[in-house]
Tab-separated table of C-alpha atoms in Angstrom:
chain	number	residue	atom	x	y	z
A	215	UNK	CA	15.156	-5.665	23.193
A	216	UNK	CA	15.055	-4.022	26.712
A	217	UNK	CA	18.492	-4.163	27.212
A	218	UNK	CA	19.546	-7.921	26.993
A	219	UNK	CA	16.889	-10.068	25.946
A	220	UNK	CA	17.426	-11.670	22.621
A	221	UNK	CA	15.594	-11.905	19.064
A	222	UNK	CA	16.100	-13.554	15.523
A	223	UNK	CA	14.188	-12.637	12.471
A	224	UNK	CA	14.230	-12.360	8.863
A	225	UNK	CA	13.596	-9.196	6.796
A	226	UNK	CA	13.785	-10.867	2.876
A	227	UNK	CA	12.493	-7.824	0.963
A	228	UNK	CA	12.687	-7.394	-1.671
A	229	UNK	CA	14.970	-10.468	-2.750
A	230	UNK	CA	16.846	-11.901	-0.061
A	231	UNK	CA	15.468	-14.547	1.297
A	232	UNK	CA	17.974	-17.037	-0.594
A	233	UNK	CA	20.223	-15.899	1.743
A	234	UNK	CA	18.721	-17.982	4.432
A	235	UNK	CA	17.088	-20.711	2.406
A	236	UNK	CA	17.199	-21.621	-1.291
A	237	UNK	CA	14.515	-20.417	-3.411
A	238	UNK	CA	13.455	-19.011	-6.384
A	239	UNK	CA	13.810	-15.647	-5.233
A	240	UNK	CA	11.689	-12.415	-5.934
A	241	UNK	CA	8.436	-11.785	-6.892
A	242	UNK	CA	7.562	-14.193	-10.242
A	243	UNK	CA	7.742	-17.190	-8.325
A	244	UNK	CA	4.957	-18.306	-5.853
A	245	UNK	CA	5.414	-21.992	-4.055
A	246	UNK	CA	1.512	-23.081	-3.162
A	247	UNK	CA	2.420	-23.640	0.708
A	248	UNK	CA	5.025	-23.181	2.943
A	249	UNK	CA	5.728	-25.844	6.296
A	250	UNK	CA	8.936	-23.848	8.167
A	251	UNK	CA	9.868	-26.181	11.514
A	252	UNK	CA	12.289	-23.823	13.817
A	253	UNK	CA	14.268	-25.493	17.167
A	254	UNK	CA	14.922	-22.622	19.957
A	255	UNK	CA	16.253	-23.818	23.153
A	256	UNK	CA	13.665	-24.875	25.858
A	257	UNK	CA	14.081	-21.664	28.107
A	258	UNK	CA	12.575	-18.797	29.167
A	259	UNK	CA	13.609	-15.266	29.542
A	260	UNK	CA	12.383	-13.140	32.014
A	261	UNK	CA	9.042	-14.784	32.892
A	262	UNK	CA	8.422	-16.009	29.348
A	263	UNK	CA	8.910	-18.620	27.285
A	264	UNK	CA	10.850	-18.154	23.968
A	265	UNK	CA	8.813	-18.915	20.880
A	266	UNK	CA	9.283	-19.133	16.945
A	267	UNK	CA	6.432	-18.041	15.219
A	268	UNK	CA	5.961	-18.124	11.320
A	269	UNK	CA	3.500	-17.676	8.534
A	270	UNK	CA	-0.132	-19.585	8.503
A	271	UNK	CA	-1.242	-21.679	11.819
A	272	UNK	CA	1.225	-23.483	14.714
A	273	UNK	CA	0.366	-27.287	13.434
A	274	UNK	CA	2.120	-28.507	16.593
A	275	UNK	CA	5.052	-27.656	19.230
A	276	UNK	CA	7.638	-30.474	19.419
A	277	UNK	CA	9.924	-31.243	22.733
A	278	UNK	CA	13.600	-32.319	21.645
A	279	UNK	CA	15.890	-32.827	24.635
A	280	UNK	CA	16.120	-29.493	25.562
A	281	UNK	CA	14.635	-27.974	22.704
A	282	UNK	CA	11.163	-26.952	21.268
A	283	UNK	CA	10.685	-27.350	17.535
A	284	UNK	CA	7.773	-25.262	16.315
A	285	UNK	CA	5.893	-26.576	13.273
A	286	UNK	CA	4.163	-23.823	10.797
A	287	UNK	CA	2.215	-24.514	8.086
A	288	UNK	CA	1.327	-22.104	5.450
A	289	UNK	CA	-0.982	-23.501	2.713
A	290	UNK	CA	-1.618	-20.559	0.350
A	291	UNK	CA	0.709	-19.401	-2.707
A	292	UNK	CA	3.202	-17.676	-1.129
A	293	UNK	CA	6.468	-15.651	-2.639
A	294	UNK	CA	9.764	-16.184	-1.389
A	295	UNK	CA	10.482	-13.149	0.545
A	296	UNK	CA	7.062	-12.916	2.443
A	297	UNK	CA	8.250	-16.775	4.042
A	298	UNK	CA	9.112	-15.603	7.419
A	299	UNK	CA	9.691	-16.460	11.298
A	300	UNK	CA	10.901	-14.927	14.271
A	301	UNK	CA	12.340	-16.089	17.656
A	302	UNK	CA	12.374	-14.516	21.049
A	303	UNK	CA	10.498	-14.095	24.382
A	304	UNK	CA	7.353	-13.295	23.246
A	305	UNK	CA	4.119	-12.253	25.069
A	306	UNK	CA	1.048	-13.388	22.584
A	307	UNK	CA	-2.411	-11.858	22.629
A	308	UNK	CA	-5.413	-12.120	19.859
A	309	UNK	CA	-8.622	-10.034	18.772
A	310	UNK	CA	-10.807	-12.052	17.473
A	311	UNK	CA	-12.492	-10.789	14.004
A	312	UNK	CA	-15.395	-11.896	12.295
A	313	UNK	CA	-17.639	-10.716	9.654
A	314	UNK	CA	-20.758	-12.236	8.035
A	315	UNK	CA	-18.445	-14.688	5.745
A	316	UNK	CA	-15.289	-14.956	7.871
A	317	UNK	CA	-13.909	-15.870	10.882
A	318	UNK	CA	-10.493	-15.738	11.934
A	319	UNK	CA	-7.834	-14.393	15.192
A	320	UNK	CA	-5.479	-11.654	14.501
A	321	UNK	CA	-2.542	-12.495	16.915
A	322	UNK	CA	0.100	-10.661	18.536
A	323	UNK	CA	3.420	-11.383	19.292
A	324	UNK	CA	5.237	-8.550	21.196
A	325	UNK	CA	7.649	-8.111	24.172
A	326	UNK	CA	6.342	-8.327	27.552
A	327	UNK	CA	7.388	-4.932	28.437
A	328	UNK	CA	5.361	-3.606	25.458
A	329	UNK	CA	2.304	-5.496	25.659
A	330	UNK	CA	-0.532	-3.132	28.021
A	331	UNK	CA	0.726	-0.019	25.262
A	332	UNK	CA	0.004	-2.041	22.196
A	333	UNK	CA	-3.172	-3.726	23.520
A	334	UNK	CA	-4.369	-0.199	23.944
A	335	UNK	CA	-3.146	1.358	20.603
A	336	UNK	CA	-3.936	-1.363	18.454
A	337	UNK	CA	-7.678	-2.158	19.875
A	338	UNK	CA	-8.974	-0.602	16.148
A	339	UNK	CA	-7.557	-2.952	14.226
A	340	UNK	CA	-10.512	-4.821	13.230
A	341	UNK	CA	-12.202	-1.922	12.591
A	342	UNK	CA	-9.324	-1.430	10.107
A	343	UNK	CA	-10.298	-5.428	8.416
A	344	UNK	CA	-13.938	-4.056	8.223
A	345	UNK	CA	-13.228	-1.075	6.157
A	346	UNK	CA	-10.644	-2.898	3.640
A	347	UNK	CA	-13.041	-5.905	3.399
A	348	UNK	CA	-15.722	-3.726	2.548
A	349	UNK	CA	-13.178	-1.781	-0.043
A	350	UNK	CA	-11.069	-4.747	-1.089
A	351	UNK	CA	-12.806	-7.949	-0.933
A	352	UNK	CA	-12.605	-10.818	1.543
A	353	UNK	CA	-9.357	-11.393	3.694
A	354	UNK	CA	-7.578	-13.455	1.420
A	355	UNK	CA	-5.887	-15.516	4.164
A	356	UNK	CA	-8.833	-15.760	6.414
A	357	UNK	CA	-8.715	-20.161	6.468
A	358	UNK	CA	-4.995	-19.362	9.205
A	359	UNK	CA	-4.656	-15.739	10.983
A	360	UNK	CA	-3.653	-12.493	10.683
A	361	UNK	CA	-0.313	-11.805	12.813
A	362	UNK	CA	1.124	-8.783	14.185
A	363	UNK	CA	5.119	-9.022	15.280
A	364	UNK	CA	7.265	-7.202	16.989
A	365	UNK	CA	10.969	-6.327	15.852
A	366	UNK	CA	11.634	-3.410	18.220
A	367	UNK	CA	13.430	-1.684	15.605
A	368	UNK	CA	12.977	-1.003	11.577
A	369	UNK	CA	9.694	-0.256	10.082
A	370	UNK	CA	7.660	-2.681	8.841
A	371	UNK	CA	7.253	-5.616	6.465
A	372	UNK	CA	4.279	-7.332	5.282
A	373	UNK	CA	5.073	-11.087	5.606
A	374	UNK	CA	2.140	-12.924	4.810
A	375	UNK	CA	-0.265	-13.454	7.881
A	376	UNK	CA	2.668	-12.365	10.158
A	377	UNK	CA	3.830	-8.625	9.278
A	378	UNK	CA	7.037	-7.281	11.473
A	379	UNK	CA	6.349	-4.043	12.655
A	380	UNK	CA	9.529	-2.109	14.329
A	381	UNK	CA	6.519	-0.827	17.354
A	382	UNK	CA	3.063	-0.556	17.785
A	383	UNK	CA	2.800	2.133	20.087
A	384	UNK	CA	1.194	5.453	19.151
A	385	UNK	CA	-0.923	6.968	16.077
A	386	UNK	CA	2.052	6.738	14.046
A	387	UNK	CA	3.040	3.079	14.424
A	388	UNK	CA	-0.758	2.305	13.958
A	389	UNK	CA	-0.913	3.996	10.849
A	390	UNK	CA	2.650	1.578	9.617
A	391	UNK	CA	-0.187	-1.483	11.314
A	392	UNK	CA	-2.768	0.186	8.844
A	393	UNK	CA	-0.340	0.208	5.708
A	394	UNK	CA	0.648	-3.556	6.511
A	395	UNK	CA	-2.470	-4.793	6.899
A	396	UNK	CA	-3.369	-3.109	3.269
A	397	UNK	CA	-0.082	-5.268	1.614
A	398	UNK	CA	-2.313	-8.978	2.745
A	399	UNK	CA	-4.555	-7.785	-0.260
A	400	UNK	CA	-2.418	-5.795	-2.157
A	401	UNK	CA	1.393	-7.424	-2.703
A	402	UNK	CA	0.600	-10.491	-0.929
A	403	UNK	CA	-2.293	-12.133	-2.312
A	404	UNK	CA	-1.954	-9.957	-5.463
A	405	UNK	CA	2.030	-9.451	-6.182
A	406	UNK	CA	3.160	-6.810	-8.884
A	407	UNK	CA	4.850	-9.061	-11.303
A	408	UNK	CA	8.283	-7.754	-10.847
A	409	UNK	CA	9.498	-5.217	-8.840
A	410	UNK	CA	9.224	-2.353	-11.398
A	411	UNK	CA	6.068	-2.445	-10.560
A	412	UNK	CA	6.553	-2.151	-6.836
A	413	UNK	CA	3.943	0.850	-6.797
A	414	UNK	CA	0.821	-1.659	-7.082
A	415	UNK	CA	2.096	-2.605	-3.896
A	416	UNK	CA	3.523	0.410	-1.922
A	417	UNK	CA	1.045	2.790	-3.422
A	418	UNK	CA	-1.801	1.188	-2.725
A	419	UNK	CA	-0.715	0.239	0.727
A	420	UNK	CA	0.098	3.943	1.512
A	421	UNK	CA	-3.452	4.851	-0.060
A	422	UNK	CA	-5.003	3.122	2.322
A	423	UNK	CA	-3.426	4.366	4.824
A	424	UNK	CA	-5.760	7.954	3.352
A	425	UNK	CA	-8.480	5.584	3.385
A	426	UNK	CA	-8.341	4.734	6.888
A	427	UNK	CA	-7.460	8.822	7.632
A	428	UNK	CA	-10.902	9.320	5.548
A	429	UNK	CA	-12.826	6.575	7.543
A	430	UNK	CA	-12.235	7.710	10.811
A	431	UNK	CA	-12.076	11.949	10.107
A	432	UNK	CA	-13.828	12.409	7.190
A	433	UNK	CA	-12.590	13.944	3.979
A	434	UNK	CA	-11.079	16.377	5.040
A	435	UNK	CA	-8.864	14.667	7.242
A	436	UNK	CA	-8.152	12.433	3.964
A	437	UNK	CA	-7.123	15.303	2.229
A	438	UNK	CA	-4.665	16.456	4.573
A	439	UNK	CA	-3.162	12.912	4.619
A	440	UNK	CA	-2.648	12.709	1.262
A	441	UNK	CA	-0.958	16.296	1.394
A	442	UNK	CA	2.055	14.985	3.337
A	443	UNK	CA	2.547	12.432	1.372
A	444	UNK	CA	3.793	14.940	-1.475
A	445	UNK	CA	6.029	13.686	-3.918
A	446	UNK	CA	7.990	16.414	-6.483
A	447	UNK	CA	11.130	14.759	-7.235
A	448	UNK	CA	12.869	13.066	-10.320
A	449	UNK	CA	12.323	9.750	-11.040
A	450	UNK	CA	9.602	7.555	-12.622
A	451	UNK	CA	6.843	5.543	-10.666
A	452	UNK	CA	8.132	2.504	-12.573
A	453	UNK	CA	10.657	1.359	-11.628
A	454	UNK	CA	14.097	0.838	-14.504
A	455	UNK	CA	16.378	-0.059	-12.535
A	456	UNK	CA	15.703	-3.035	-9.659
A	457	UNK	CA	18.728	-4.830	-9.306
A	458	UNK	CA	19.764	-2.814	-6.255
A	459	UNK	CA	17.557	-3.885	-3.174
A	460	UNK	CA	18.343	-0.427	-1.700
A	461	UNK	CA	16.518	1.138	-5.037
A	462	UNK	CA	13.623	-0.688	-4.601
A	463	UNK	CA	11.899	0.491	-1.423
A	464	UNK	CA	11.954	4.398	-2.647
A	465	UNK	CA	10.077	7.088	-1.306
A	466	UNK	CA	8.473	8.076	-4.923
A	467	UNK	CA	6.514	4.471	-5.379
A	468	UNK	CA	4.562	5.134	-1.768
A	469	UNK	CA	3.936	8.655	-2.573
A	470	UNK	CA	3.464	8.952	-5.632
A	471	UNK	CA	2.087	5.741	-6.242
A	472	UNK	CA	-0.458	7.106	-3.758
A	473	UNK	CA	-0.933	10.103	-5.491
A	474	UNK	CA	-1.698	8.440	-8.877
A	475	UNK	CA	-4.783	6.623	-6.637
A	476	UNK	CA	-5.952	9.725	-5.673
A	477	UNK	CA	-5.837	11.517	-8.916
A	478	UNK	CA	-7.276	8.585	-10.512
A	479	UNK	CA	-10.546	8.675	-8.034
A	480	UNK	CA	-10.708	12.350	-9.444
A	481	UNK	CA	-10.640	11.076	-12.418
A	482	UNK	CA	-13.018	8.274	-12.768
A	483	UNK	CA	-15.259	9.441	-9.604
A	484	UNK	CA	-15.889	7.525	-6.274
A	485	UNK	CA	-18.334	4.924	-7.435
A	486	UNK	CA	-16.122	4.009	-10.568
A	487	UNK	CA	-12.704	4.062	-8.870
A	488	UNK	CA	-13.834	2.086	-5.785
A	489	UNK	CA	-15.428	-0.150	-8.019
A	490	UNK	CA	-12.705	-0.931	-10.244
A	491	UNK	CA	-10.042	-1.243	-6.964
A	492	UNK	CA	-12.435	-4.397	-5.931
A	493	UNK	CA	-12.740	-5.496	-9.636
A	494	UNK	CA	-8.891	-5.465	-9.885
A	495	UNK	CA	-8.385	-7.699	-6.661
A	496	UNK	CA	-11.076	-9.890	-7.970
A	497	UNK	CA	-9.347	-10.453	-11.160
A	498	UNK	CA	-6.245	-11.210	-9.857
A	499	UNK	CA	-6.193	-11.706	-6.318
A	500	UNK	CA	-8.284	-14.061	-5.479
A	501	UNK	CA	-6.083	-16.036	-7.812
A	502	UNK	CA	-3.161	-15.393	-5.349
A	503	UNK	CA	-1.581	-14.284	-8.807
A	504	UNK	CA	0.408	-11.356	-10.125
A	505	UNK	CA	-0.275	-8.031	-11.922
A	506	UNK	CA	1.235	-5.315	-13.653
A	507	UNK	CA	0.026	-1.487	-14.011
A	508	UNK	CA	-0.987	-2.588	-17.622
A	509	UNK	CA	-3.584	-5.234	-15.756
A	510	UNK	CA	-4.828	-2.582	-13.408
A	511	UNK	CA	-5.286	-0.001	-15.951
A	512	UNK	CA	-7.283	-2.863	-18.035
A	513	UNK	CA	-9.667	-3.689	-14.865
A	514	UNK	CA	-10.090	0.621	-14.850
A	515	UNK	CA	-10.600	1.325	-18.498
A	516	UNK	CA	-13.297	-1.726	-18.806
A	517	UNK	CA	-15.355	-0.322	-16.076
A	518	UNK	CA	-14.687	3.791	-16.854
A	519	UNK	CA	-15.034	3.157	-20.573
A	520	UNK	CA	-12.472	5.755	-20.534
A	521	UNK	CA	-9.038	5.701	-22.452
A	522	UNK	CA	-6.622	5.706	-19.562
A	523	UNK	CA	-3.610	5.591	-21.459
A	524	UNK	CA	-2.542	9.262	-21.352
A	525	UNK	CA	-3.441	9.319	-17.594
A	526	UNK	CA	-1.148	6.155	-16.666
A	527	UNK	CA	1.667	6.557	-19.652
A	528	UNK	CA	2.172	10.164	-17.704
A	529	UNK	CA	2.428	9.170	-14.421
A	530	UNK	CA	3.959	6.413	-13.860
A	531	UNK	CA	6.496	6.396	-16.739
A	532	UNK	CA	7.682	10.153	-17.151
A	533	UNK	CA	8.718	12.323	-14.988
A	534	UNK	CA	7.966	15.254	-12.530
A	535	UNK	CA	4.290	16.982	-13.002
A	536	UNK	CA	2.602	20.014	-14.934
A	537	UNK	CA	3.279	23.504	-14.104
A	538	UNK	CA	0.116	25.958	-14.907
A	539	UNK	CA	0.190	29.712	-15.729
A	540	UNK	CA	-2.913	31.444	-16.709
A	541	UNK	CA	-4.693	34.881	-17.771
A	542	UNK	CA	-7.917	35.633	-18.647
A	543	UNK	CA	-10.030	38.515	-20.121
A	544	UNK	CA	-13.720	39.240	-19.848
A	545	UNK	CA	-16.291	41.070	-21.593
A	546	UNK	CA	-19.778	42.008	-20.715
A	547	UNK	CA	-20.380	37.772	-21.541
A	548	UNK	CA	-17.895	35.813	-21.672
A	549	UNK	CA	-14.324	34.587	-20.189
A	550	UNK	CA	-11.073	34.150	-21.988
A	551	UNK	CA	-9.135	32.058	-20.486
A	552	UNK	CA	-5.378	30.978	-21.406
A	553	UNK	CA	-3.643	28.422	-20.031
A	554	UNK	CA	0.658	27.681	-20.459
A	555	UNK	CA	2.067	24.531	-19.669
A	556	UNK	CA	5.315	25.804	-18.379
A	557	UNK	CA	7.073	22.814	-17.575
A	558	UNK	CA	8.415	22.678	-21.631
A	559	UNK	CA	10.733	25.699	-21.014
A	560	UNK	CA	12.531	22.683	-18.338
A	561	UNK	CA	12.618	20.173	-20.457
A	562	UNK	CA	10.150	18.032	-18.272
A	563	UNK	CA	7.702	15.860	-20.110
A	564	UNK	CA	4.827	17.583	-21.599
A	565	UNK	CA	2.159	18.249	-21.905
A	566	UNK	CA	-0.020	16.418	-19.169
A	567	UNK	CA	-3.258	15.806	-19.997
A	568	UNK	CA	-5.226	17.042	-16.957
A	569	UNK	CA	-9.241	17.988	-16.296
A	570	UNK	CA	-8.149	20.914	-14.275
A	571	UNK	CA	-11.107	22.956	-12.198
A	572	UNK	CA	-11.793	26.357	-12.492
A	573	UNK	CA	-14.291	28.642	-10.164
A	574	UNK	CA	-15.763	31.240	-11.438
A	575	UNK	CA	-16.665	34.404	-9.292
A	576	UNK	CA	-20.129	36.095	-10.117
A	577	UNK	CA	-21.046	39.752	-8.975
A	578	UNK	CA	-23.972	38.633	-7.319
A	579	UNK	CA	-21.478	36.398	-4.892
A	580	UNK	CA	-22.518	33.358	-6.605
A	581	UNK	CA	-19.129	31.000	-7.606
A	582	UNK	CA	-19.396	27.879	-10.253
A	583	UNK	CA	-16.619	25.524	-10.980
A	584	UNK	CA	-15.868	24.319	-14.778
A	585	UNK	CA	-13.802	21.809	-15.481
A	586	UNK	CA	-11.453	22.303	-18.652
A	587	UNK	CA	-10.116	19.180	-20.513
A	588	UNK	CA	-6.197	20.661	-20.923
A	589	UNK	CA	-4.643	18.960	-23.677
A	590	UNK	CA	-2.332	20.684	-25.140
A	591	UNK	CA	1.014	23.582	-24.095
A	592	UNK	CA	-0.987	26.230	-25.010
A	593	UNK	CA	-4.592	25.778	-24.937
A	594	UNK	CA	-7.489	28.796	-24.567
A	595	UNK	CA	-10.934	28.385	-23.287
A	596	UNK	CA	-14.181	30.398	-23.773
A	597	UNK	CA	-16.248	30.427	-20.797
A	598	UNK	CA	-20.105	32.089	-21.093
């Protein structure tokens, strides 16, 4: 970074960290705490020291001849790839966050040259804890620290308590702070069970980062977050095939798994879907365990008392999405209204089963929306 001046660190998603240190590797296996000791020479590089930091809290720092040996210890269940550290000249700074049940530093290690701009852009951060506290549940690692490091290139990667972020300057690297932050609840503390079911981690982290849009501008501002974060390719949310680590991190479980949140809250309504988003990281979280989409659609069908299986069979394990085409007739009291599944004539799956909303246009200027329960291909509607 800035021309010369060296760093080390590991990137281990989604099953690579036995490359560095043997392990049970990828998701299904959790070790209950982690100590990682790392050597670095006893130097420094342009005005600072270099440092190894690692998961959990610095237990002690170690002189060696001319070498400092940095002692981490991590003492929650912890999967393989998340076990992290990373070595180079680091500046360090720390916001200290508290709520009415917790208190704990979020620290910072970045490059010198870096540090006023991410001070500045990353002074919300807390306010970030507060919301997905409030939405989520407790900080599950809140007994340690929350870290923030910097790589200087890459995106971002949720190690637990230490995430590596690429930069943290500007609204857009906040946002990748934002969607990190999300993964310490869900894929950290609460892992999908195996990487097909990498959405209950991407998806919900990129949901929250609408959540966080919707905090700060309203819904509106939600809305048009969630609308560039579009998905209408091939491919199912779950995922067959994960034996590839380069067909793992794929655009369609962030985006679509962020659009099956969102059309789920339509679905089962503010109160119930935030509800059953807490109840699910209850259940299995604060276990430090792991989940599939069959456990969260469990934890939503017990609180909706709604039969979810249509909903979840559709989108996460077929394909594509409906296409609608419509008439209607009118006489002097009622509406007739048609509606054509049209994605048959592709051979896509079909037919979703979708509420779909309808507004109606009265001659005295007046509008009402209806919403139609669309079960079938071919399905007509009488409105009065």
């Amino acid at each position: 970074h800035n021309g010369n001046q060296p760093i080390i660190v590991t990137l281990s998603t989604p099953f690579l960290a036995h490359t560095w240190y043997p392990c049970k590797d990828g998701p299904s296996d959790k070790a209950d705490s982690v100590f990682v000791s790392i050597a670095v020479k006893d130097t420094i590089i342009q005005g600072n020291a270099v440092r190894a930091v690692s998961n959990g809290t610095l237990a002690g720092v170690e002189t060696l001849e001319q070498k400092k040996v940095y002692h981490w210890e991590h003492r929650y269940p912890i999967v393989p790839y998340y076990v992290m550290f990373a070595v180079s000249n680091f500046a360090e700074f720390t916001l200290d966050y508290s709520n009415e049940t917790q208190n704990f530093p979020i620290v910072y290690s970045v490059f010198q040259e870096s540090l006023d701009d991410i001070q500045f852009w990353q002074s919300d951060l807390p306010i970030v804890m507060d919301l997905f506290v409030d939405l989520f549940g407790d900080y599950p690692f809140a007994d340690e620290k929350y870290g923030m490091t910097q790589l200087g290139f890459y995106g971002g990667i949720e190690n637990q308590t230490n995430s590596i972020v690429g930069n943290m300057v500007g609204s857009g690297w906040f946002n990748v702070s934002v969607h990190e932050l999300a993964h310490m609840w869900f894929a950290d503390a609460l892992t999908c069970s195996s990487w097909n079911h990498g959405w209950l981690n991407e998806g919900f982290a990129t949901y929250s980062e609408a959540l966080w849009a919707e905090e700060t501008g309203g819904f509106e501002n939600y809305l048009s977050t969630m609308l560039n974060k579009q998905y209408f390719g091939e491919g199912t949310v779950y995922l067959e095939n994960t034996n590839d680590p380069f067909q793992v991190f794929v655009s369609i479980i962030y985006q679509k798994g962020a659009w099956v949140l969102h059309m789920l809250r339509g679905e089962l309504g503010d109160e119930v879907f935030f509800e059953a988003i807490k109840a699910y990281f209850e259940s299995y979280g604060t276990l430090y365990g792991h989940a599939t989409t069959e456990d969260f659609q469990a934890v939503c069908e017990l609180l909706s008392e709604k039969d979810l299986d249509p909903f979840f069979h559709q989108w996460i394990y077929e394909e594509y999405y409906p296409k609608y085409a419509y008439n209607f007739v009118q006489d002097d009291e009622d509406v007739y209204l048609t509606i054509h599944q049209e994605q048959e004539e592709q051979g896509w799956f079909t037919p979703f089963q979708m509420t779909i909303p309808v507004e109606i246009s009265y001659e005295d200027g007046s509008r009402e929306v209806v919403f139609l329960d669309n079960m079938l291909t071919f399905q007509s509607y009488v409105i009065s």
